[in-house]
Short mmCIF file of C-alpha atoms in Angstrom, two decimals:
data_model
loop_
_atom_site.label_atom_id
_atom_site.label_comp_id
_atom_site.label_asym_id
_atom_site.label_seq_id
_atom_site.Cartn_x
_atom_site.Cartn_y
_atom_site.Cartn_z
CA UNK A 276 123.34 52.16 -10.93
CA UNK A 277 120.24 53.84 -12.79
CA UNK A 278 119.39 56.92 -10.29
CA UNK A 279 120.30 54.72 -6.94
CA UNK A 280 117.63 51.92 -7.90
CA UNK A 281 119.96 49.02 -7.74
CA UNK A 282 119.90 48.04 -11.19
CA UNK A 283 122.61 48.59 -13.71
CA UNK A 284 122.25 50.67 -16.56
CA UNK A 285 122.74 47.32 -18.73
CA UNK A 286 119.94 45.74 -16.96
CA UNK A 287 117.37 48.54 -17.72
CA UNK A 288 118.42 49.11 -21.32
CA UNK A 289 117.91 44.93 -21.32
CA UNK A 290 114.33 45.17 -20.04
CA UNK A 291 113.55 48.20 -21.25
CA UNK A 292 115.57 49.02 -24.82
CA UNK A 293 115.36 46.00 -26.70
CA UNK A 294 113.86 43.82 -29.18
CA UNK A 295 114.08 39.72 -29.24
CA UNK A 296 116.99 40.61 -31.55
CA UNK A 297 118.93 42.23 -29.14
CA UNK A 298 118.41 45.72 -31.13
CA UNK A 299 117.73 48.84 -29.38
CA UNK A 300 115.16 50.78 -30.18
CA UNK A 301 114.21 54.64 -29.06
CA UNK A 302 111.78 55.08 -26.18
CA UNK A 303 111.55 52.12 -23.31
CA UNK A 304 108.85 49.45 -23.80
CA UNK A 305 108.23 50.75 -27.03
CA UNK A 306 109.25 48.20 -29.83
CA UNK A 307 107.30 50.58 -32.47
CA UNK A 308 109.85 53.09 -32.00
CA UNK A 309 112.92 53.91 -34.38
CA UNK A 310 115.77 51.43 -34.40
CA UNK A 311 118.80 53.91 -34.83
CA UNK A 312 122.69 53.38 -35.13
CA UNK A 313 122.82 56.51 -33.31
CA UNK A 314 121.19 54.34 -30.12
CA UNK A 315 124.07 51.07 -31.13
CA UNK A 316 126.64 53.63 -31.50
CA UNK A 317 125.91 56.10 -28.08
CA UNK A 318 125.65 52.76 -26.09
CA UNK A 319 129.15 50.93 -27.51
CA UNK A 320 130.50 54.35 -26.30
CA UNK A 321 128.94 53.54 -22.80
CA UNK A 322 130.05 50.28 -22.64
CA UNK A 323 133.34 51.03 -23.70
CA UNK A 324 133.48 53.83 -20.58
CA UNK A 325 132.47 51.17 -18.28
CA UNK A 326 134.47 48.80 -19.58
CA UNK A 327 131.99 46.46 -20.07
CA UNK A 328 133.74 43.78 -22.43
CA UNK A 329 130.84 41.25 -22.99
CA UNK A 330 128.03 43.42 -23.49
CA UNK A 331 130.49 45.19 -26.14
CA UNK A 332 130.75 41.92 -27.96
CA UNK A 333 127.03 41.77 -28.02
CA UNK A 334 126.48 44.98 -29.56
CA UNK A 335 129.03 45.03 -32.07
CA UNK A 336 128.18 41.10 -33.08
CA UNK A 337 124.60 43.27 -33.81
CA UNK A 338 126.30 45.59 -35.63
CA UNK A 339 127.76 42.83 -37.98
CA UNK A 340 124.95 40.64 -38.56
CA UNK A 341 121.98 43.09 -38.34
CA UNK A 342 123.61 46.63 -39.60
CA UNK A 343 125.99 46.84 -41.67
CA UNK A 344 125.84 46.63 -45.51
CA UNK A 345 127.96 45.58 -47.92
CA UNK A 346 128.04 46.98 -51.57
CA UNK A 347 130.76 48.31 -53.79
CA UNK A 348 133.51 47.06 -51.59
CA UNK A 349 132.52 49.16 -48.65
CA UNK A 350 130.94 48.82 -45.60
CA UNK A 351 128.02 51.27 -44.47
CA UNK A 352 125.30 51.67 -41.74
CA UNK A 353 122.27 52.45 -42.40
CA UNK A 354 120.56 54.86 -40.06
CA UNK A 355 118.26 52.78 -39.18
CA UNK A 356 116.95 49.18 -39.08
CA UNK A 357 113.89 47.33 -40.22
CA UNK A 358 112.39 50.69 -42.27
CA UNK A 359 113.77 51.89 -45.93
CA UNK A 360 117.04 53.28 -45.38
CA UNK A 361 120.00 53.71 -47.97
CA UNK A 362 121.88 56.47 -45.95
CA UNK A 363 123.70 56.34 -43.46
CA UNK A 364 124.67 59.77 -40.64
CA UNK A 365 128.26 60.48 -41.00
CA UNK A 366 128.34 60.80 -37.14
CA UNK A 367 126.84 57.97 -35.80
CA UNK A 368 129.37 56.13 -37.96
CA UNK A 369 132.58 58.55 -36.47
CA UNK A 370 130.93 57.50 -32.62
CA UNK A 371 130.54 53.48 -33.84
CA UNK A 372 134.17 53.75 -35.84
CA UNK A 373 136.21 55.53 -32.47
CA UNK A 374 133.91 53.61 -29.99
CA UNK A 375 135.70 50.27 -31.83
CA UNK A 376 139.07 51.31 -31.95
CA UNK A 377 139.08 52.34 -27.99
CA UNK A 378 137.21 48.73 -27.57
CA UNK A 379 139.97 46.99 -29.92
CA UNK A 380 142.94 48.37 -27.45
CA UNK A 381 141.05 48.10 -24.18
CA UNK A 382 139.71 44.36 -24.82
CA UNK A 383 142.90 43.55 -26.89
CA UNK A 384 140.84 42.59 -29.69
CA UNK A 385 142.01 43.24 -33.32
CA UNK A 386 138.70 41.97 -35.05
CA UNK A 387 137.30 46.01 -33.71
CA UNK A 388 140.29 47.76 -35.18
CA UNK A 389 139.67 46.28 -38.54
CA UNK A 390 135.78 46.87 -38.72
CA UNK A 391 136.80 50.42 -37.59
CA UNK A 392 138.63 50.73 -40.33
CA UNK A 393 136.75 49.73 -43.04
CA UNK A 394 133.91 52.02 -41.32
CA UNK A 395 136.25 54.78 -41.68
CA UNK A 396 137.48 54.04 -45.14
CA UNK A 397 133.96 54.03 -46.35
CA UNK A 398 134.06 57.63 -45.34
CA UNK A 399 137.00 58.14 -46.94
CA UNK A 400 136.20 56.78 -50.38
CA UNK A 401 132.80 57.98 -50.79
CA UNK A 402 131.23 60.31 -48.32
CA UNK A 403 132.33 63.98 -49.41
CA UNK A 404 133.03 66.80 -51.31
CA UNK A 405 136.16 68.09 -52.58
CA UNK A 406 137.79 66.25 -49.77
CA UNK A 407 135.44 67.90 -47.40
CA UNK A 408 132.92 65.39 -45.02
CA UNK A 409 129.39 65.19 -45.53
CA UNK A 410 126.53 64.13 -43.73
CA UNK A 411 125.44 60.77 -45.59
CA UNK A 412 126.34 58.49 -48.66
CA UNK A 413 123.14 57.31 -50.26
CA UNK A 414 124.51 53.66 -51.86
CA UNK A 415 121.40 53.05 -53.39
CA UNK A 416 122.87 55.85 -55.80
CA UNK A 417 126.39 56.21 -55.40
CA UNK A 418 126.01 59.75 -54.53
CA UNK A 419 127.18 61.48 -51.55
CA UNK A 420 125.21 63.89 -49.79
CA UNK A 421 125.03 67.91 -50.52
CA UNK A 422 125.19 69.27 -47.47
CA UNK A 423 127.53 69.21 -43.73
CA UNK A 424 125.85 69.26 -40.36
CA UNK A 425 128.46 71.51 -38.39
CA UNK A 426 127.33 69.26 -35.13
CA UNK A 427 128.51 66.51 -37.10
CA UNK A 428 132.35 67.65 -36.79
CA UNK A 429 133.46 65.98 -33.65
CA UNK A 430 136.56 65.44 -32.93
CA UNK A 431 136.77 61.42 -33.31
CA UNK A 432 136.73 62.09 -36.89
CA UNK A 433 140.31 60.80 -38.77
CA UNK A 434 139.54 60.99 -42.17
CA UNK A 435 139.02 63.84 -44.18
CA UNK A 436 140.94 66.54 -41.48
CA UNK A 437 140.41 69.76 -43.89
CA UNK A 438 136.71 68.96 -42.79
CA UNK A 439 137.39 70.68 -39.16
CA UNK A 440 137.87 74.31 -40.82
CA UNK A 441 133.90 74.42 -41.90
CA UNK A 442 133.43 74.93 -38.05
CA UNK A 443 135.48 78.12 -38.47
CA UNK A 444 132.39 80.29 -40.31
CA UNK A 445 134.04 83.82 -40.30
CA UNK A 446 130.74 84.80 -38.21
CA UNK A 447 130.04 86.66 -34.86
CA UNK A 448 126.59 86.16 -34.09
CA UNK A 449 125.31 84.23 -31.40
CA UNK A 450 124.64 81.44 -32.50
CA UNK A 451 125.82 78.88 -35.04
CA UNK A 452 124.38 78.06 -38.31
CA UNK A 453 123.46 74.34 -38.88
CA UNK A 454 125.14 73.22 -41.52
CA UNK A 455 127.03 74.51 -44.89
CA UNK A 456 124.98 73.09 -48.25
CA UNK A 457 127.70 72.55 -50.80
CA UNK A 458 125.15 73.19 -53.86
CA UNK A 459 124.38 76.99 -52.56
CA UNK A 460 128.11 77.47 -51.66
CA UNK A 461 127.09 78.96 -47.94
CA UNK A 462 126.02 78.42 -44.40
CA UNK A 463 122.67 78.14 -43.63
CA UNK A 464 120.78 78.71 -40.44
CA UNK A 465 117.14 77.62 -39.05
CA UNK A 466 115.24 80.76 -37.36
CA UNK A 467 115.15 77.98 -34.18
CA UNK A 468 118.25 76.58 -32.91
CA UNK A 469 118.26 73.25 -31.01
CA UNK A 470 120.74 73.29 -27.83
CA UNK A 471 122.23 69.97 -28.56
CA UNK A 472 123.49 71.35 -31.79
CA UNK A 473 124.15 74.38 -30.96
CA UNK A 474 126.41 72.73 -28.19
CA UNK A 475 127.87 70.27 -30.36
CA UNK A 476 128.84 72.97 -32.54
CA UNK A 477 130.36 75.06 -29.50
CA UNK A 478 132.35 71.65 -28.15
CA UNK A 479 133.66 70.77 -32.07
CA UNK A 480 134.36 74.34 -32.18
CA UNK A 481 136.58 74.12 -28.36
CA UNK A 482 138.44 71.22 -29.78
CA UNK A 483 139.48 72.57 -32.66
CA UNK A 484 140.96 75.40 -30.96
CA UNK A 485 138.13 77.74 -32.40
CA UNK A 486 136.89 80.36 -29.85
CA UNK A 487 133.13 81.08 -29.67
CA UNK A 488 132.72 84.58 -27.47
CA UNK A 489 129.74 85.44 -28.17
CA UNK A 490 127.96 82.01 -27.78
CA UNK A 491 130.07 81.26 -24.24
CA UNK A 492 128.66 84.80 -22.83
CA UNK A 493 125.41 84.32 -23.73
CA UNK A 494 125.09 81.03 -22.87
CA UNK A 495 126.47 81.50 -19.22
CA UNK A 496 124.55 84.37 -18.65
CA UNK A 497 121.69 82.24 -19.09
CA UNK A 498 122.44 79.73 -17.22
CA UNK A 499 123.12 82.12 -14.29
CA UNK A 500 119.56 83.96 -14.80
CA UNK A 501 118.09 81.09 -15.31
CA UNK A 502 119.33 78.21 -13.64
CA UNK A 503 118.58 75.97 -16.61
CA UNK A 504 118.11 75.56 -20.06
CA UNK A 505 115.61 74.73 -22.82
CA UNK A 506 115.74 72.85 -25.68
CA UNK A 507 115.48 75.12 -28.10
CA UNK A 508 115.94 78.88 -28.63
CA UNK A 509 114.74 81.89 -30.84
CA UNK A 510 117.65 82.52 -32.89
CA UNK A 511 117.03 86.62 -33.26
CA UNK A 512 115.51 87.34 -29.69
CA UNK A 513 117.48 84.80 -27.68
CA UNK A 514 114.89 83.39 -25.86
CA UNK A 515 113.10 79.69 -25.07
CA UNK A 516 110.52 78.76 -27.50
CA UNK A 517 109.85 75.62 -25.51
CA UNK A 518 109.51 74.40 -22.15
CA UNK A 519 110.85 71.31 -21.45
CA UNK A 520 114.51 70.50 -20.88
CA UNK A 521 116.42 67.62 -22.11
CA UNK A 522 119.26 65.68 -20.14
CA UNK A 523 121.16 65.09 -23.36
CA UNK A 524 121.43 69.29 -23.76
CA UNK A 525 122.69 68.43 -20.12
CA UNK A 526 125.28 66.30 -21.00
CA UNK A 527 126.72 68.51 -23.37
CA UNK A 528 126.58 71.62 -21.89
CA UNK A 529 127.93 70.02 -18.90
CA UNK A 530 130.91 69.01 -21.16
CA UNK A 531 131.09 72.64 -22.53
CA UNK A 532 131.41 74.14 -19.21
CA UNK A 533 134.32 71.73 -18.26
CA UNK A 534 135.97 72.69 -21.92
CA UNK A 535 135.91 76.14 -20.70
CA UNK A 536 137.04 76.05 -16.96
CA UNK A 537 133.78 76.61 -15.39
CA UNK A 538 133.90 73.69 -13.21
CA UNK A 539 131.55 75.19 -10.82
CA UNK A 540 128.26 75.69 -13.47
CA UNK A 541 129.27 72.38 -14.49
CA UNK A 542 128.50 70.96 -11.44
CA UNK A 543 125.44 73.06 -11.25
CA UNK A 544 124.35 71.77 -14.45
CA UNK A 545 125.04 68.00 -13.34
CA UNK A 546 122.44 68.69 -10.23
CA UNK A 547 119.93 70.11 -12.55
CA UNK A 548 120.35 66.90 -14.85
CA UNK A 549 119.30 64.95 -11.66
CA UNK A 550 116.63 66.47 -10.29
CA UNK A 551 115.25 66.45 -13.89
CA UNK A 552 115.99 62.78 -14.23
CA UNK A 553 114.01 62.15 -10.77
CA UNK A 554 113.84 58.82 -9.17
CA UNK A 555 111.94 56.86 -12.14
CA UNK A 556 114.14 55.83 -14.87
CA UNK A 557 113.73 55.32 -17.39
CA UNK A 558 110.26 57.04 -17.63
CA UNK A 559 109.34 57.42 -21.73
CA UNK A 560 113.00 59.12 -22.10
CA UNK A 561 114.73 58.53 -25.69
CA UNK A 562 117.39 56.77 -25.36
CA UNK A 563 119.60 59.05 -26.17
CA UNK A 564 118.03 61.23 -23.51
CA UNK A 565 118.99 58.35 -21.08
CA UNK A 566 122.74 56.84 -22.46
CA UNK A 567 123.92 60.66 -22.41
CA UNK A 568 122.81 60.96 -18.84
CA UNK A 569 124.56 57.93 -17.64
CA UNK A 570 127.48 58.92 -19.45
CA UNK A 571 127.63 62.35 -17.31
CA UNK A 572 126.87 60.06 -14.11
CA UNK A 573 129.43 57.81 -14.51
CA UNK A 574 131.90 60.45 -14.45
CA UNK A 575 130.83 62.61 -11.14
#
């Protein structure tokens, strides 16, 4: 159910998501907006959690004919659809790739495992340095990309494991830097963080048993002055430098907080998610706004 209203979440990404094709595309009713494999990706990982079989089909027979590529004896995914686009985001591909492989044992069909895996092997082959991941293969030059999104690390990666120990950066500030560019040799930070990185970062960190004091005490002091959270934060001073909230900073610092053993501010945070979601869904929320709320729904 989408906030109570009787309709499924399939049904409103249906009237709401998607083109003719089947395709989603970013905000609701708008078929103007960005057709992402981030969107394909976040909602085969719904499905899959639902265990929603035919719907699954749908989306990955989408992913087939309307996404991938082929070139060079690899697979890839271009970012996006229906715009210029020879990249692809190392991890919208990890989410599509693990999202498969769950679907292939759950729905007992091999033809996932074996798009998974060329997915995956893609990665393997082309997209890194020195063995280590990074964020996009450009196949309109054979050249792999420069730099590693730290938010990109999560743990449904299987190729390239020495990638994990860029989360570890030998730092004890506050917050996280964004990524490590491979050209300069170093981390490099933005003077405003985004939460949903900077929570990413914190979960990839959790998983691979990396501790982040500094980041878990002020984040839950925070949350207990404040009661919420914003999107995005002054990295020197600490504090909001916007208003608005965002249910997929929600979702993740709802998963943090479970990581961590504080059950009770993660059930805080899940009531805060839902009094910011309101009665009206979808409203103009991103989709990825909306699949990570229902994803934190469907498990309460």
């Amino acid at each position: 159910m989408v906030n109570g209203q009787g309709t499924t979440v399939q049904e409103t990404v249906d009237s709401h998501y998607v083109n003719d094709e089947g395709v989603i595309h970013a905000y609701p009713d708008n078929r103007d907006s960005e057709y992402l494999s981030e969107s394909l990706g976040l909602y085969l990982e719904y499905l899959l959690q639902v265990e929603d079989e035919e719907n699954f089909a749908e989306q990955a027979a989408i992913l087939k004919d309307r996404f991938l590529i082929e070139t060079g004896g690899q697979v890839f995914i271009p970012w996006r659809l229906y715009e210029e686009a020879n990249v692809n985001a190392l991890i919208d591909d990890v989410r599509i790739a693990a999202a498969l492989e769950g679907a292939a044992e759950q729905f007992a069909e091999p033809a996932y495992l074996k798009l998974s895996q060329q997915i995956v092997s893609a990665i393997e082959d082309r997209q890194h340095q020195q063995g280590t991941a990074v964020d996009y293969y450009d196949w309109s030059y054979q050249l792999a990309g420069n730099r590693l999104t730290l938010s990109y690390l999560i743990d449904e990666i299987t190729v390239l494991p020495e990638s994990f120990a860029m989360l570890d950066t030998g730092e004890s500030e506050v917050f996280f830097p964004e990524y490590y560019d491979f050209d300069e040799k170093k981390y490099v930070k933005s003077g405003e963080v985004h939460m949903i990185d900077q929570l990413l970062i914190a979960v990839n960190r959790f998983d691979q048993d990396i501790e982040s004091p500094e980041f878990e005490n002020w984040l839950t002091e925070e949350w207990v002055n404040q009661g919420q959270l914003a999107g995005r934060y002054d990295r020197e001073t600490g504090k909001p430098t916007v208003d608005y909230e965002s249910l997929a900073v929600y979702y993740y610092l709802w998963q943090y907080f479970e990581r961590i053993e504080q059950t009770e501010f993660a059930k805080q945070v899940v009531q805060r998610a839902e009094s910011l979601a309101g009665e009206e869904l979808p409203g103009d929320l991103h989709f990825f706004d909306f699949i990570h709320y229902q994803m934190m729904m469907h498990e309460q």
